[in-house]
Amino acid sequence: MDSILVQTFQDWELILVDDGSSDKSGVICDEYAARDSRVIVIHKENGGVGAARQTGLDAVTGEYVIHADPDDWVEPTMLQELYAKAVAEAADVVICDYYVDTKKKTSLVKQQPASLDAKNILKELFQQLHGSCCNKLVKRACYNKVKACFFPGINYCEDLLFWIQIYAYLDVKTAYLNRAFYHYYVDQSHQSITANYSRSFLKMSYAVIEKMEEIIPDSIPFRHELINSKKMSVKYEAFEHPILTSKEYRLVYPELNCKIMEKNTSLINRSLFYLSCHGFYHAATKLYKIKNKLSGHYVR
């Protein structure tokens, strides 16, 4: 929060959503609001990250919106430079690079689209562009126009689903700013939701894909390609984290079993992935773990 309070651009509102925290987060939020009238606090019951983002979105009154997560921080000129770019190019969305911070190092992640065409960006959001809302400034009128939202109960890929609604239905004018402002902090002891991969996570992944099938219109010529790429990612995650029986695994999007060798990974990984889909799930995943352990990339 401190990194937002010291922004060089000062005409902003900060909406803090206290999502039923059990620590002192809610009290801290209220203290910030008491010191600065631009800070608005909303206390609500825990409903997951998607519900928290939607609560904040519903309360927004500004012309442009950008998100931030609690453990992260931003450079002091972020709002000023993103807004200036949006105004200069009459852009609906401004995309910038971002940093990934760990306790040991800071890495720059480039996010320049190959093309600023809206449908190309939609495709790239399934490839090299991060679906995050934290490195993208978006005009509020855009999501109001198509009623874009964060879906209740979906706390994985919720940002990507939001951007699909924007880019699939609007001819969005996008600008790219060749700068990084957002510092995404990664606690390597709890890297992500996938660090605790479980059947409930797999169920959430199914829900994400069902929602994609619902919101990506048939008019998108590469609709099938986008959905299949996400299905393949889900199937590969279930290969990397073997929690299913061999029979259960074969039934994870079985229509893709014949396309496994098209996966963009090393030949040995593709071969083990292929074997896992054809009756050798546990043997293949054990060999995969051994291979990664020997190469220093052990998957727990």
PDB file of C-alpha atoms in Angstrom:
ATOM      1  CA  MET A   1       0.000   0.000   0.000  1.00  0.00           C
ATOM      2  CA  ASP A   2       2.837   2.389   0.796  1.00  0.00           C
ATOM      3  CA  SER A   3       4.112   2.162  -2.788  1.00  0.00           C
ATOM      4  CA  ILE A   4       0.738   3.416  -4.032  1.00  0.00           C
ATOM      5  CA  LEU A   5       0.508   6.255  -1.536  1.00  0.00           C
ATOM      6  CA  VAL A   6       3.784   7.699  -2.874  1.00  0.00           C
ATOM      7  CA  GLN A   7       2.787   7.638  -6.543  1.00  0.00           C
ATOM      8  CA  THR A   8       3.872  10.718  -8.500  1.00  0.00           C
ATOM      9  CA  PHE A   9       0.392  10.730 -10.077  1.00  0.00           C
ATOM     10  CA  GLN A  10      -1.931  11.693  -7.252  1.00  0.00           C
ATOM     11  CA  ASP A  11      -5.458  11.711  -8.680  1.00  0.00           C
ATOM     12  CA  TRP A  12      -6.340   8.127  -7.787  1.00  0.00           C
ATOM     13  CA  GLU A  13      -8.584   6.094  -5.516  1.00  0.00           C
ATOM     14  CA  LEU A  14      -7.329   2.976  -3.755  1.00  0.00           C
ATOM     15  CA  ILE A  15      -9.973   0.371  -2.993  1.00  0.00           C
ATOM     16  CA  LEU A  16      -8.809  -2.131  -0.387  1.00  0.00           C
ATOM     17  CA  VAL A  17     -10.860  -5.307  -0.108  1.00  0.00           C
ATOM     18  CA  ASP A  18     -10.508  -7.033   3.256  1.00  0.00           C
ATOM     19  CA  ASP A  19     -11.644 -10.510   2.300  1.00  0.00           C
ATOM     20  CA  GLY A  20     -12.491 -11.817   5.764  1.00  0.00           C
ATOM     21  CA  SER A  21      -8.873 -11.863   6.922  1.00  0.00           C
ATOM     22  CA  SER A  22      -8.184 -13.573  10.246  1.00  0.00           C
ATOM     23  CA  ASP A  23      -5.105 -11.446  10.991  1.00  0.00           C
ATOM     24  CA  LYS A  24      -4.878  -7.674  11.476  1.00  0.00           C
ATOM     25  CA  SER A  25      -5.146  -6.838   7.763  1.00  0.00           C
ATOM     26  CA  GLY A  26      -8.586  -5.283   8.151  1.00  0.00           C
ATOM     27  CA  VAL A  27      -7.418  -3.024  10.978  1.00  0.00           C
ATOM     28  CA  ILE A  28      -4.360  -1.960   8.978  1.00  0.00           C
ATOM     29  CA  CYS A  29      -6.584  -1.116   6.001  1.00  0.00           C
ATOM     30  CA  ASP A  30      -8.797   1.045   8.203  1.00  0.00           C
ATOM     31  CA  GLU A  31      -5.740   2.868   9.544  1.00  0.00           C
ATOM     32  CA  TYR A  32      -4.644   3.746   6.006  1.00  0.00           C
ATOM     33  CA  ALA A  33      -8.156   4.974   5.159  1.00  0.00           C
ATOM     34  CA  ALA A  34      -8.169   7.181   8.265  1.00  0.00           C
ATOM     35  CA  ARG A  35      -4.943   8.846   7.100  1.00  0.00           C
ATOM     36  CA  ASP A  36      -5.819   9.322   3.415  1.00  0.00           C
ATOM     37  CA  SER A  37      -9.286  10.101   2.028  1.00  0.00           C
ATOM     38  CA  ARG A  38      -8.376   8.486  -1.302  1.00  0.00           C
ATOM     39  CA  VAL A  39      -8.276   5.074   0.402  1.00  0.00           C
ATOM     40  CA  ILE A  40     -11.588   3.194   0.551  1.00  0.00           C
ATOM     41  CA  VAL A  41     -11.927  -0.015   2.570  1.00  0.00           C
ATOM     42  CA  ILE A  42     -14.505  -2.730   1.965  1.00  0.00           C
ATOM     43  CA  HIS A  43     -14.825  -5.517   4.535  1.00  0.00           C
ATOM     44  CA  LYS A  44     -16.460  -8.731   3.331  1.00  0.00           C
ATOM     45  CA  GLU A  45     -16.618 -12.436   4.042  1.00  0.00           C
ATOM     46  CA  ASN A  46     -13.965 -14.626   2.477  1.00  0.00           C
ATOM     47  CA  GLY A  47     -15.075 -15.563  -1.024  1.00  0.00           C
ATOM     48  CA  GLY A  48     -11.754 -16.130  -2.748  1.00  0.00           C
ATOM     49  CA  VAL A  49      -9.618 -13.911  -4.944  1.00  0.00           C
ATOM     50  CA  GLY A  50     -12.173 -13.753  -7.767  1.00  0.00           C
ATOM     51  CA  ALA A  51     -14.910 -12.464  -5.481  1.00  0.00           C
ATOM     52  CA  ALA A  52     -12.501  -9.964  -3.902  1.00  0.00           C
ATOM     53  CA  ARG A  53     -11.506  -8.586  -7.315  1.00  0.00           C
ATOM     54  CA  GLN A  54     -15.159  -8.279  -8.310  1.00  0.00           C
ATOM     55  CA  THR A  55     -16.000  -6.441  -5.100  1.00  0.00           C
ATOM     56  CA  GLY A  56     -13.289  -3.907  -5.859  1.00  0.00           C
ATOM     57  CA  LEU A  57     -14.376  -3.626  -9.478  1.00  0.00           C
ATOM     58  CA  ASP A  58     -17.964  -2.885  -8.456  1.00  0.00           C
ATOM     59  CA  ALA A  59     -16.788   0.001  -6.268  1.00  0.00           C
ATOM     60  CA  VAL A  60     -14.564   1.691  -8.863  1.00  0.00           C
ATOM     61  CA  THR A  61     -15.423   5.251  -9.945  1.00  0.00           C
ATOM     62  CA  GLY A  62     -12.254   6.245 -11.817  1.00  0.00           C
ATOM     63  CA  GLU A  63     -11.714   6.355 -15.577  1.00  0.00           C
ATOM     64  CA  TYR A  64      -9.026   3.650 -15.585  1.00  0.00           C
ATOM     65  CA  VAL A  65      -8.429   0.612 -13.372  1.00  0.00           C
ATOM     66  CA  ILE A  66      -5.430  -1.515 -12.423  1.00  0.00           C
ATOM     67  CA  HIS A  67      -5.133  -4.230  -9.772  1.00  0.00           C
ATOM     68  CA  ALA A  68      -2.507  -5.041  -7.155  1.00  0.00           C
ATOM     69  CA  ASP A  69      -2.089  -7.960  -4.767  1.00  0.00           C
ATOM     70  CA  PRO A  70      -1.198  -7.663  -1.056  1.00  0.00           C
ATOM     71  CA  ASP A  71       2.384  -8.989  -1.100  1.00  0.00           C
ATOM     72  CA  ASP A  72       3.458  -6.981  -4.150  1.00  0.00           C
ATOM     73  CA  TRP A  73       4.633  -3.404  -4.709  1.00  0.00           C
ATOM     74  CA  VAL A  74       4.912  -0.920  -7.561  1.00  0.00           C
ATOM     75  CA  GLU A  75       7.377   1.691  -8.793  1.00  0.00           C
ATOM     76  CA  PRO A  76       6.443   5.306  -7.856  1.00  0.00           C
ATOM     77  CA  THR A  77       5.880   6.473 -11.454  1.00  0.00           C
ATOM     78  CA  MET A  78       3.623   3.571 -12.473  1.00  0.00           C
ATOM     79  CA  LEU A  79       0.280   5.378 -12.537  1.00  0.00           C
ATOM     80  CA  GLN A  80       1.715   8.536 -14.074  1.00  0.00           C
ATOM     81  CA  GLU A  81       3.441   6.726 -16.943  1.00  0.00           C
ATOM     82  CA  LEU A  82       0.637   4.262 -17.688  1.00  0.00           C
ATOM     83  CA  TYR A  83      -1.999   6.998 -17.675  1.00  0.00           C
ATOM     84  CA  ALA A  84       0.143   9.276 -19.861  1.00  0.00           C
ATOM     85  CA  LYS A  85       0.535   6.440 -22.370  1.00  0.00           C
ATOM     86  CA  ALA A  86      -3.212   5.764 -22.352  1.00  0.00           C
ATOM     87  CA  VAL A  87      -4.010   9.425 -23.004  1.00  0.00           C
ATOM     88  CA  ALA A  88      -1.291   9.911 -25.629  1.00  0.00           C
ATOM     89  CA  GLU A  89      -2.483   6.934 -27.682  1.00  0.00           C
ATOM     90  CA  ALA A  90      -6.201   7.081 -26.782  1.00  0.00           C
ATOM     91  CA  ALA A  91      -5.781   3.502 -25.579  1.00  0.00           C
ATOM     92  CA  ASP A  92      -8.380   1.352 -23.868  1.00  0.00           C
ATOM     93  CA  VAL A  93      -5.685  -0.882 -22.362  1.00  0.00           C
ATOM     94  CA  VAL A  94      -1.999  -0.271 -21.641  1.00  0.00           C
ATOM     95  CA  ILE A  95       0.202  -3.334 -21.154  1.00  0.00           C
ATOM     96  CA  CYS A  96       3.627  -3.066 -19.527  1.00  0.00           C
ATOM     97  CA  ASP A  97       6.389  -5.426 -18.427  1.00  0.00           C
ATOM     98  CA  TYR A  98       6.723  -6.575 -14.818  1.00  0.00           C
ATOM     99  CA  TYR A  99       9.243  -7.926 -12.327  1.00  0.00           C
ATOM    100  CA  VAL A 100       9.243 -11.202 -10.431  1.00  0.00           C
ATOM    101  CA  ASP A 101      10.877 -10.793  -7.014  1.00  0.00           C
ATOM    102  CA  THR A 102      12.139 -13.610  -4.817  1.00  0.00           C
ATOM    103  CA  LYS A 103      14.254 -13.369  -1.684  1.00  0.00           C
ATOM    104  CA  LYS A 104      17.331 -13.933  -3.846  1.00  0.00           C
ATOM    105  CA  LYS A 105      16.797 -11.957  -7.043  1.00  0.00           C
ATOM    106  CA  THR A 106      14.595  -9.765  -9.242  1.00  0.00           C
ATOM    107  CA  SER A 107      13.819 -10.868 -12.804  1.00  0.00           C
ATOM    108  CA  LEU A 108      12.351  -8.779 -15.613  1.00  0.00           C
ATOM    109  CA  VAL A 109       9.483 -10.345 -17.570  1.00  0.00           C
ATOM    110  CA  LYS A 110       8.899  -8.782 -20.989  1.00  0.00           C
ATOM    111  CA  GLN A 111       5.280  -8.528 -22.129  1.00  0.00           C
ATOM    112  CA  GLN A 112       5.427  -6.919 -25.565  1.00  0.00           C
ATOM    113  CA  PRO A 113       2.720  -8.385 -27.831  1.00  0.00           C
ATOM    114  CA  ALA A 114       3.752  -9.463 -31.332  1.00  0.00           C
ATOM    115  CA  SER A 115       0.867  -7.315 -32.587  1.00  0.00           C
ATOM    116  CA  LEU A 116      -1.465  -4.869 -30.850  1.00  0.00           C
ATOM    117  CA  ASP A 117      -4.481  -6.198 -32.741  1.00  0.00           C
ATOM    118  CA  ALA A 118      -7.141  -7.188 -30.203  1.00  0.00           C
ATOM    119  CA  LYS A 119      -7.677 -10.719 -31.493  1.00  0.00           C
ATOM    120  CA  ASN A 120      -3.940 -11.339 -31.637  1.00  0.00           C
ATOM    121  CA  ILE A 121      -3.639 -10.294 -27.992  1.00  0.00           C
ATOM    122  CA  LEU A 122      -6.479 -12.671 -27.124  1.00  0.00           C
ATOM    123  CA  LYS A 123      -4.455 -15.493 -28.681  1.00  0.00           C
ATOM    124  CA  GLU A 124      -1.221 -14.403 -26.992  1.00  0.00           C
ATOM    125  CA  LEU A 125      -2.924 -14.408 -23.578  1.00  0.00           C
ATOM    126  CA  PHE A 126      -2.902 -18.199 -23.949  1.00  0.00           C
ATOM    127  CA  GLN A 127       0.781 -18.176 -24.865  1.00  0.00           C
ATOM    128  CA  GLN A 128       3.501 -15.730 -23.792  1.00  0.00           C
ATOM    129  CA  LEU A 129       1.387 -12.886 -22.369  1.00  0.00           C
ATOM    130  CA  HIS A 130       0.576 -13.150 -18.680  1.00  0.00           C
ATOM    131  CA  GLY A 131      -3.170 -12.959 -18.024  1.00  0.00           C
ATOM    132  CA  SER A 132      -2.631 -10.819 -14.923  1.00  0.00           C
ATOM    133  CA  CYS A 133      -4.632  -7.660 -14.218  1.00  0.00           C
ATOM    134  CA  CYS A 134      -1.645  -6.179 -12.372  1.00  0.00           C
ATOM    135  CA  ASN A 135       0.404  -5.090 -15.395  1.00  0.00           C
ATOM    136  CA  LYS A 136      -2.526  -3.774 -17.443  1.00  0.00           C
ATOM    137  CA  LEU A 137      -4.313  -0.449 -17.107  1.00  0.00           C
ATOM    138  CA  VAL A 138      -7.848  -0.756 -18.504  1.00  0.00           C
ATOM    139  CA  LYS A 139     -10.523   1.830 -19.199  1.00  0.00           C
ATOM    140  CA  ARG A 140     -13.540   1.227 -16.967  1.00  0.00           C
ATOM    141  CA  ALA A 141     -15.905   1.849 -19.895  1.00  0.00           C
ATOM    142  CA  CYS A 142     -14.534  -1.276 -21.613  1.00  0.00           C
ATOM    143  CA  TYR A 143     -15.609  -3.799 -19.015  1.00  0.00           C
ATOM    144  CA  ASN A 144     -18.838  -1.924 -18.357  1.00  0.00           C
ATOM    145  CA  LYS A 145     -19.708  -2.183 -22.048  1.00  0.00           C
ATOM    146  CA  VAL A 146     -19.502  -5.995 -22.112  1.00  0.00           C
ATOM    147  CA  LYS A 147     -20.252  -6.501 -18.403  1.00  0.00           C
ATOM    148  CA  ALA A 148     -16.892  -8.245 -17.951  1.00  0.00           C
ATOM    149  CA  CYS A 149     -16.565  -9.717 -14.481  1.00  0.00           C
ATOM    150  CA  PHE A 150     -14.735 -12.109 -12.189  1.00  0.00           C
ATOM    151  CA  PHE A 151     -16.734 -15.288 -11.696  1.00  0.00           C
ATOM    152  CA  PRO A 152     -17.731 -16.460  -8.184  1.00  0.00           C
ATOM    153  CA  GLY A 153     -15.925 -19.575  -7.019  1.00  0.00           C
ATOM    154  CA  ILE A 154     -13.143 -19.364  -9.615  1.00  0.00           C
ATOM    155  CA  ASN A 155      -9.863 -18.486  -7.919  1.00  0.00           C
ATOM    156  CA  TYR A 156      -7.470 -19.742 -10.585  1.00  0.00           C
ATOM    157  CA  CYS A 157      -7.033 -18.056 -13.987  1.00  0.00           C
ATOM    158  CA  GLU A 158      -9.650 -15.540 -12.853  1.00  0.00           C
ATOM    159  CA  ASP A 159      -7.668 -12.708 -14.458  1.00  0.00           C
ATOM    160  CA  LEU A 160      -7.394 -14.547 -17.775  1.00  0.00           C
ATOM    161  CA  LEU A 161     -11.156 -15.090 -17.855  1.00  0.00           C
ATOM    162  CA  PHE A 162     -11.638 -11.353 -17.298  1.00  0.00           C
ATOM    163  CA  TRP A 163      -9.403 -10.440 -20.249  1.00  0.00           C
ATOM    164  CA  ILE A 164     -11.087 -12.994 -22.496  1.00  0.00           C
ATOM    165  CA  GLN A 165     -14.351 -11.110 -21.985  1.00  0.00           C
ATOM    166  CA  ILE A 166     -12.661  -7.844 -22.982  1.00  0.00           C
ATOM    167  CA  TYR A 167     -10.662  -8.997 -25.989  1.00  0.00           C
ATOM    168  CA  ALA A 168     -13.161 -11.496 -27.412  1.00  0.00           C
ATOM    169  CA  TYR A 169     -16.027  -9.016 -27.605  1.00  0.00           C
ATOM    170  CA  LEU A 170     -14.431  -5.597 -28.157  1.00  0.00           C
ATOM    171  CA  ASP A 171     -12.071  -4.150 -30.720  1.00  0.00           C
ATOM    172  CA  VAL A 172      -9.890  -2.899 -27.902  1.00  0.00           C
ATOM    173  CA  LYS A 173      -7.221  -0.331 -28.698  1.00  0.00           C
ATOM    174  CA  THR A 174      -4.116  -1.495 -26.849  1.00  0.00           C
ATOM    175  CA  ALA A 175      -0.822   0.271 -26.218  1.00  0.00           C
ATOM    176  CA  TYR A 176       2.403  -1.276 -24.965  1.00  0.00           C
ATOM    177  CA  LEU A 177       4.788   0.578 -22.646  1.00  0.00           C
ATOM    178  CA  ASN A 178       8.327  -0.789 -22.680  1.00  0.00           C
ATOM    179  CA  ARG A 179       8.772  -0.392 -18.929  1.00  0.00           C
ATOM    180  CA  ALA A 180       8.286  -2.530 -15.842  1.00  0.00           C
ATOM    181  CA  PHE A 181       6.600  -1.117 -12.739  1.00  0.00           C
ATOM    182  CA  TYR A 182       4.900  -3.989 -10.934  1.00  0.00           C
ATOM    183  CA  HIS A 183       6.902  -6.225  -8.590  1.00  0.00           C
ATOM    184  CA  TYR A 184       5.264  -9.627  -8.246  1.00  0.00           C
ATOM    185  CA  TYR A 185       6.630 -11.279  -5.099  1.00  0.00           C
ATOM    186  CA  VAL A 186       7.057 -15.057  -5.198  1.00  0.00           C
ATOM    187  CA  ASP A 187       7.543 -16.873  -1.908  1.00  0.00           C
ATOM    188  CA  GLN A 188       9.428 -19.918  -3.156  1.00  0.00           C
ATOM    189  CA  SER A 189       8.281 -21.974  -0.194  1.00  0.00           C
ATOM    190  CA  HIS A 190       4.670 -21.417  -1.355  1.00  0.00           C
ATOM    191  CA  GLN A 191       5.154 -20.629  -5.022  1.00  0.00           C
ATOM    192  CA  SER A 192       1.567 -20.879  -6.219  1.00  0.00           C
ATOM    193  CA  ILE A 193      -1.676 -22.760  -5.959  1.00  0.00           C
ATOM    194  CA  THR A 194      -0.029 -25.506  -8.052  1.00  0.00           C
ATOM    195  CA  ALA A 195       2.549 -26.052  -5.294  1.00  0.00           C
ATOM    196  CA  ASN A 196      -0.291 -27.779  -3.419  1.00  0.00           C
ATOM    197  CA  TYR A 197      -1.774 -29.554  -6.435  1.00  0.00           C
ATOM    198  CA  SER A 198      -4.846 -31.556  -5.475  1.00  0.00           C
ATOM    199  CA  ARG A 199      -8.093 -32.952  -6.799  1.00  0.00           C
ATOM    200  CA  SER A 200      -9.802 -29.710  -5.792  1.00  0.00           C
ATOM    201  CA  PHE A 201      -7.300 -27.765  -7.915  1.00  0.00           C
ATOM    202  CA  LEU A 202      -7.990 -30.081 -10.853  1.00  0.00           C
ATOM    203  CA  LYS A 203     -11.711 -29.528 -10.326  1.00  0.00           C
ATOM    204  CA  MET A 204     -11.098 -25.765 -10.393  1.00  0.00           C
ATOM    205  CA  SER A 205      -9.185 -26.177 -13.669  1.00  0.00           C
ATOM    206  CA  TYR A 206     -12.185 -27.985 -15.162  1.00  0.00           C
ATOM    207  CA  ALA A 207     -14.410 -25.096 -14.048  1.00  0.00           C
ATOM    208  CA  VAL A 208     -12.089 -22.582 -15.739  1.00  0.00           C
ATOM    209  CA  ILE A 209     -12.259 -24.464 -19.035  1.00  0.00           C
ATOM    210  CA  GLU A 210     -16.035 -24.810 -18.810  1.00  0.00           C
ATOM    211  CA  LYS A 211     -16.235 -21.046 -18.340  1.00  0.00           C
ATOM    212  CA  MET A 212     -13.925 -20.507 -21.332  1.00  0.00           C
ATOM    213  CA  GLU A 213     -16.188 -22.666 -23.477  1.00  0.00           C
ATOM    214  CA  GLU A 214     -19.104 -20.536 -22.300  1.00  0.00           C
ATOM    215  CA  ILE A 215     -17.612 -17.080 -22.886  1.00  0.00           C
ATOM    216  CA  ILE A 216     -15.410 -17.459 -25.983  1.00  0.00           C
ATOM    217  CA  PRO A 217     -17.803 -16.869 -28.899  1.00  0.00           C
ATOM    218  CA  ASP A 218     -17.973 -19.130 -31.948  1.00  0.00           C
ATOM    219  CA  SER A 219     -17.083 -16.090 -34.049  1.00  0.00           C
ATOM    220  CA  ILE A 220     -13.461 -16.349 -32.859  1.00  0.00           C
ATOM    221  CA  PRO A 221     -11.817 -18.417 -35.638  1.00  0.00           C
ATOM    222  CA  PHE A 222      -9.231 -19.933 -33.281  1.00  0.00           C
ATOM    223  CA  ARG A 223     -11.686 -20.636 -30.436  1.00  0.00           C
ATOM    224  CA  HIS A 224     -11.106 -24.397 -30.579  1.00  0.00           C
ATOM    225  CA  GLU A 225      -7.328 -23.869 -30.567  1.00  0.00           C
ATOM    226  CA  LEU A 226      -7.473 -21.671 -27.439  1.00  0.00           C
ATOM    227  CA  ILE A 227      -9.635 -24.064 -25.466  1.00  0.00           C
ATOM    228  CA  ASN A 228      -7.587 -27.094 -26.476  1.00  0.00           C
ATOM    229  CA  SER A 229      -4.353 -25.365 -25.477  1.00  0.00           C
ATOM    230  CA  LYS A 230      -5.749 -24.815 -21.978  1.00  0.00           C
ATOM    231  CA  LYS A 231      -7.018 -28.388 -21.800  1.00  0.00           C
ATOM    232  CA  MET A 232      -3.554 -29.609 -22.766  1.00  0.00           C
ATOM    233  CA  SER A 233      -2.019 -27.498 -19.992  1.00  0.00           C
ATOM    234  CA  VAL A 234      -4.417 -29.008 -17.452  1.00  0.00           C
ATOM    235  CA  LYS A 235      -3.618 -32.521 -18.645  1.00  0.00           C
ATOM    236  CA  TYR A 236       0.108 -31.810 -18.450  1.00  0.00           C
ATOM    237  CA  GLU A 237      -0.226 -30.420 -14.902  1.00  0.00           C
ATOM    238  CA  ALA A 238      -1.966 -33.646 -13.883  1.00  0.00           C
ATOM    239  CA  PHE A 239       0.992 -35.520 -15.404  1.00  0.00           C
ATOM    240  CA  GLU A 240       3.519 -33.420 -13.451  1.00  0.00           C
ATOM    241  CA  HIS A 241       1.577 -33.914 -10.203  1.00  0.00           C
ATOM    242  CA  PRO A 242       0.459 -37.586 -10.186  1.00  0.00           C
ATOM    243  CA  ILE A 243      -2.509 -37.745  -7.823  1.00  0.00           C
ATOM    244  CA  LEU A 244      -4.897 -39.716 -10.060  1.00  0.00           C
ATOM    245  CA  THR A 245      -5.240 -43.364 -10.931  1.00  0.00           C
ATOM    246  CA  SER A 246      -4.113 -44.412 -14.396  1.00  0.00           C
ATOM    247  CA  LYS A 247      -7.736 -44.850 -15.476  1.00  0.00           C
ATOM    248  CA  GLU A 248      -8.731 -41.431 -14.121  1.00  0.00           C
ATOM    249  CA  TYR A 249      -5.838 -39.812 -15.938  1.00  0.00           C
ATOM    250  CA  ARG A 250      -6.773 -41.307 -19.297  1.00  0.00           C
ATOM    251  CA  LEU A 251     -10.203 -39.702 -18.853  1.00  0.00           C
ATOM    252  CA  VAL A 252      -8.757 -36.184 -18.407  1.00  0.00           C
ATOM    253  CA  TYR A 253      -9.742 -34.725 -21.779  1.00  0.00           C
ATOM    254  CA  PRO A 254      -9.274 -38.090 -23.562  1.00  0.00           C
ATOM    255  CA  GLU A 255      -9.749 -36.440 -26.966  1.00  0.00           C
ATOM    256  CA  LEU A 256      -6.238 -35.018 -26.524  1.00  0.00           C
ATOM    257  CA  ASN A 257      -4.505 -38.360 -25.968  1.00  0.00           C
ATOM    258  CA  CYS A 258      -3.711 -38.609 -29.679  1.00  0.00           C
ATOM    259  CA  LYS A 259      -2.221 -35.084 -29.737  1.00  0.00           C
ATOM    260  CA  ILE A 260       0.248 -35.441 -26.886  1.00  0.00           C
ATOM    261  CA  MET A 261       3.327 -35.449 -29.116  1.00  0.00           C
ATOM    262  CA  GLU A 262       2.376 -31.940 -30.286  1.00  0.00           C
ATOM    263  CA  LYS A 263       3.040 -30.526 -26.804  1.00  0.00           C
ATOM    264  CA  ASN A 264       5.700 -27.809 -26.862  1.00  0.00           C
ATOM    265  CA  THR A 265       8.267 -29.406 -24.563  1.00  0.00           C
ATOM    266  CA  SER A 266      11.344 -31.605 -24.844  1.00  0.00           C
ATOM    267  CA  LEU A 267      11.186 -34.919 -26.695  1.00  0.00           C
ATOM    268  CA  ILE A 268      11.774 -36.915 -23.522  1.00  0.00           C
ATOM    269  CA  ASN A 269       8.976 -35.045 -21.714  1.00  0.00           C
ATOM    270  CA  ARG A 270       6.626 -35.563 -24.653  1.00  0.00           C
ATOM    271  CA  SER A 271       7.484 -39.261 -24.733  1.00  0.00           C
ATOM    272  CA  LEU A 272       6.804 -39.701 -21.016  1.00  0.00           C
ATOM    273  CA  PHE A 273       3.640 -37.611 -21.360  1.00  0.00           C
ATOM    274  CA  TYR A 274       2.529 -39.876 -24.216  1.00  0.00           C
ATOM    275  CA  LEU A 275       3.170 -43.031 -22.171  1.00  0.00           C
ATOM    276  CA  SER A 276       1.207 -41.608 -19.236  1.00  0.00           C
ATOM    277  CA  CYS A 277      -1.820 -41.186 -21.504  1.00  0.00           C
ATOM    278  CA  HIS A 278      -1.637 -44.742 -22.806  1.00  0.00           C
ATOM    279  CA  GLY A 279      -1.726 -46.913 -19.705  1.00  0.00           C
ATOM    280  CA  PHE A 280       1.654 -46.156 -18.116  1.00  0.00           C
ATOM    281  CA  TYR A 281       0.731 -43.145 -15.985  1.00  0.00           C
ATOM    282  CA  HIS A 282       2.516 -44.041 -12.749  1.00  0.00           C
ATOM    283  CA  ALA A 283       5.609 -45.493 -14.407  1.00  0.00           C
ATOM    284  CA  ALA A 284       5.946 -42.442 -16.671  1.00  0.00           C
ATOM    285  CA  THR A 285       5.471 -39.937 -13.845  1.00  0.00           C
ATOM    286  CA  LYS A 286       8.073 -41.729 -11.699  1.00  0.00           C
ATOM    287  CA  LEU A 287      10.575 -41.582 -14.560  1.00  0.00           C
ATOM    288  CA  TYR A 288       9.702 -37.903 -15.015  1.00  0.00           C
ATOM    289  CA  LYS A 289      10.492 -37.184 -11.360  1.00  0.00           C
ATOM    290  CA  ILE A 290      13.781 -39.079 -11.571  1.00  0.00           C
ATOM    291  CA  LYS A 291      14.746 -37.159 -14.715  1.00  0.00           C
ATOM    292  CA  ASN A 292      13.956 -33.824 -13.072  1.00  0.00           C
ATOM    293  CA  LYS A 293      15.773 -34.742  -9.871  1.00  0.00           C
ATOM    294  CA  LEU A 294      18.900 -35.638 -11.834  1.00  0.00           C
ATOM    295  CA  SER A 295      18.706 -32.360 -13.740  1.00  0.00           C
ATOM    296  CA  GLY A 296      18.093 -30.326 -10.575  1.00  0.00           C
ATOM    297  CA  HIS A 297      14.410 -29.580 -11.271  1.00  0.00           C
ATOM    298  CA  TYR A 298      12.686 -31.962  -8.936  1.00  0.00           C
ATOM    299  CA  VAL A 299       8.880 -31.684  -8.965  1.00  0.00           C
ATOM    300  CA  ARG A 300       7.470 -32.426  -5.536  1.00  0.00           C
TER     301      ARG A 300
END
